[in-house]
PDB file of C-alpha atoms in Angstrom:
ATOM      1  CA  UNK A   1       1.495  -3.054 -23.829  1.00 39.00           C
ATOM      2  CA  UNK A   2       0.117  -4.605 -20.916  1.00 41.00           C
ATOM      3  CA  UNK A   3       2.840  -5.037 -18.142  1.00 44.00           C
ATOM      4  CA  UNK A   4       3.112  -8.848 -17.347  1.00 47.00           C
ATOM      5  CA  UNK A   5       3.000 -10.400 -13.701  1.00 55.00           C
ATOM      6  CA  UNK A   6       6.037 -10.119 -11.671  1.00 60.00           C
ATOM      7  CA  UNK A   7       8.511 -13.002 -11.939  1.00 58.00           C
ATOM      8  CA  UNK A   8       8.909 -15.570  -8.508  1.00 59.00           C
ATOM      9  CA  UNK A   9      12.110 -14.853  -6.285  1.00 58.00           C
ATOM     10  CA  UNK A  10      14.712 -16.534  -7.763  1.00 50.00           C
ATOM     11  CA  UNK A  11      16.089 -16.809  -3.796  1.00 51.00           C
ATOM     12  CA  UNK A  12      12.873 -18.486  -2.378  1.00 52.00           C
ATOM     13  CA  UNK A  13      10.330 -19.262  -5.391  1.00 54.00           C
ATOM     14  CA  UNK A  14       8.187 -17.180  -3.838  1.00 55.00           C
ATOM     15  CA  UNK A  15       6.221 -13.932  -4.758  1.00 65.00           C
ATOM     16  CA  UNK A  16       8.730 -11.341  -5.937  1.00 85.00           C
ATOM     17  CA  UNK A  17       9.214  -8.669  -3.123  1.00 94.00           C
ATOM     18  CA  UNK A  18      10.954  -4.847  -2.939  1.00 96.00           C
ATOM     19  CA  UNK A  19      15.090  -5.329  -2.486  1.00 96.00           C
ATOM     20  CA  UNK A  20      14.592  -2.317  -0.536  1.00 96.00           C
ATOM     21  CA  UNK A  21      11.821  -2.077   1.613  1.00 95.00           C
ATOM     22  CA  UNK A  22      10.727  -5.756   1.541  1.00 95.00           C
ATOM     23  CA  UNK A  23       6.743  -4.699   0.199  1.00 94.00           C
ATOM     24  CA  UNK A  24       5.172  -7.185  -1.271  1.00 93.00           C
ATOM     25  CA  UNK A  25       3.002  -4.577  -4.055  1.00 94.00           C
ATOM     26  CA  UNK A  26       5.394  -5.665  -6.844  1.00 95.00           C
ATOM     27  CA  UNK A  27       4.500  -4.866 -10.207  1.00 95.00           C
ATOM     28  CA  UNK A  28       6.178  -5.512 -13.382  1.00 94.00           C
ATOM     29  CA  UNK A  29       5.864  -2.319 -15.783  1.00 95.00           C
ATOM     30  CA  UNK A  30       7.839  -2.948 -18.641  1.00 96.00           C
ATOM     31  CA  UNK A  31       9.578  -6.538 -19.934  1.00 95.00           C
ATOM     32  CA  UNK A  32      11.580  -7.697 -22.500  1.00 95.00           C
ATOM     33  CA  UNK A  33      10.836  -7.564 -26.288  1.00 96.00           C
ATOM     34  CA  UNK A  34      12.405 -10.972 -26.735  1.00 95.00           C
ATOM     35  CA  UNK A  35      10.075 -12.920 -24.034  1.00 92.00           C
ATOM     36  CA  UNK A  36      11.377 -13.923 -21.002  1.00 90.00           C
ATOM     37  CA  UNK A  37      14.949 -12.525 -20.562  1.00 94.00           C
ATOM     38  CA  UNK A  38      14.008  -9.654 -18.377  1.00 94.00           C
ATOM     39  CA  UNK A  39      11.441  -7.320 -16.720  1.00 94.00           C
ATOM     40  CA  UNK A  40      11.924  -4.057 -15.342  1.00 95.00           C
ATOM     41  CA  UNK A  41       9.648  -4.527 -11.591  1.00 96.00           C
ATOM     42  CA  UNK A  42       8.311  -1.418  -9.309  1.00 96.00           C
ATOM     43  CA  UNK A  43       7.280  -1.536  -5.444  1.00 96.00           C
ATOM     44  CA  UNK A  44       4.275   0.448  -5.193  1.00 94.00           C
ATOM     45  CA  UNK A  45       5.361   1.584  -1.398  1.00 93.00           C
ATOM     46  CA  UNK A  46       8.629   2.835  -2.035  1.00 93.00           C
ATOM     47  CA  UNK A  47       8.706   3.345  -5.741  1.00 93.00           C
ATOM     48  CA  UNK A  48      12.227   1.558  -6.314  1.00 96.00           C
ATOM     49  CA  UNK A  49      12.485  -0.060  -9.678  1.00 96.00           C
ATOM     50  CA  UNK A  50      14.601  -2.728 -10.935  1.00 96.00           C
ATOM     51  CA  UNK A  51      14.998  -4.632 -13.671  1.00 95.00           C
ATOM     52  CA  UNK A  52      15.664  -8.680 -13.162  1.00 93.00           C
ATOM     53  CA  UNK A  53      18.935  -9.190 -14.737  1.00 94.00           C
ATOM     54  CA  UNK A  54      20.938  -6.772 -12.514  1.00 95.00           C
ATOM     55  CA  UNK A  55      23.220  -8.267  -9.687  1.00 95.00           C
ATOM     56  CA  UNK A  56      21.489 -10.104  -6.200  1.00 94.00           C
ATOM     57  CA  UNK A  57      22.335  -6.855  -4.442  1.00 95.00           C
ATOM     58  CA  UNK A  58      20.169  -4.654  -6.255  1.00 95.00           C
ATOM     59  CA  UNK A  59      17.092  -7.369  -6.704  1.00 94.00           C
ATOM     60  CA  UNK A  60      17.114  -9.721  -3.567  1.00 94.00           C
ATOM     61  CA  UNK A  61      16.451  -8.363  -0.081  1.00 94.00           C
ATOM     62  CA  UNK A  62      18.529 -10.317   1.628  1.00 94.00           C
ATOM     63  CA  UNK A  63      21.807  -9.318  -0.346  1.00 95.00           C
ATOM     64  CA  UNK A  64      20.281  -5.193  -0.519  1.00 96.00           C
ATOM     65  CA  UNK A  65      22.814  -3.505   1.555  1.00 96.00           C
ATOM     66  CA  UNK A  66      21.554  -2.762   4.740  1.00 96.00           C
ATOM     67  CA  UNK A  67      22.563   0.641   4.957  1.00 95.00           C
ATOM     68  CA  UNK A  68      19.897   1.385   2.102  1.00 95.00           C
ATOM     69  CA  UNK A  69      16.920  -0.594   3.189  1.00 96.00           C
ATOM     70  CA  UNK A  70      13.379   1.017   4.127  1.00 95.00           C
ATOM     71  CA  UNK A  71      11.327   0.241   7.281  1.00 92.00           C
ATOM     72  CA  UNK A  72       7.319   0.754   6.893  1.00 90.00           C
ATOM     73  CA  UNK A  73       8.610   3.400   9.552  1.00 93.00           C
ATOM     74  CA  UNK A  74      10.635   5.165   7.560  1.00 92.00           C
ATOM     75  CA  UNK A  75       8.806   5.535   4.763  1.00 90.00           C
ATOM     76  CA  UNK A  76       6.287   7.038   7.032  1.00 89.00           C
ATOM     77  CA  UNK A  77       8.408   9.194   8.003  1.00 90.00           C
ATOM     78  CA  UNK A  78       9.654  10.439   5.762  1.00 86.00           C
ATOM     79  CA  UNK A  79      10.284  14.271   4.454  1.00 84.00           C
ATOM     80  CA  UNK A  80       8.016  14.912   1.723  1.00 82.00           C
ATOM     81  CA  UNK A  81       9.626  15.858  -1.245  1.00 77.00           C
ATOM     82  CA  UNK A  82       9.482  19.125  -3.092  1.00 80.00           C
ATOM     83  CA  UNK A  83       7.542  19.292  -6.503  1.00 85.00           C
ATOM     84  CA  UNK A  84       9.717  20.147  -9.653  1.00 88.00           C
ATOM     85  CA  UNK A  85       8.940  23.606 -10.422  1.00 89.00           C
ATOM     86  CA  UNK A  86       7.838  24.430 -14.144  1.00 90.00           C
ATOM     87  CA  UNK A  87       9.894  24.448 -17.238  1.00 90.00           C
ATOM     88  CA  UNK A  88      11.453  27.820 -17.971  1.00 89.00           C
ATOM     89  CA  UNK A  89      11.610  28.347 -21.898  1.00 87.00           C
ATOM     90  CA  UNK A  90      14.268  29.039 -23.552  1.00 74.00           C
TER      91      UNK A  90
END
């Protein structure tokens, strides 16, 4: 399936941006079967995904709660994370 382009801001009509880092690399990657009622959206700088139909304060930057919003700086910045070690069987 080929993911479709990302919907407009419902807020400002403009180019879909990142509720939590405010990127503007938006991608859709997976949408509704019925066409139209939703998409599921990634930022490709902080990897958050949502999908369209939850509440403003997981999909709108201006209603993300500020205590969880990224900076370009602190993205940079921050720790790399650990790779998942193998399976164990069993």
């Amino acid at each position: 399936m080929e993911p479709a382009s990302p919907e407009r801001d419902a807020a400002t009509g403009g180019p879909a941006v990142c509720p939590r880092c405010a990127g503007e690399d938006v991608t859709a990657v997976a949408s509704s079967p019925v066409p139209g009622v939703w998409q599921v959206l990634q930022c490709g700088r902080c990897l958050y995904m949502w999908r369209t139909t939850e509440p403003a304060r997981r999909t709108r930057r201006d209603a993300y709660p500020r205590q969880f919003r990224l900076t370009a700086a602190d993205i940079a910045d921050a720790a790399e994370v650990p790779p998942v070690p193998p399976r164990v069987a069993g």
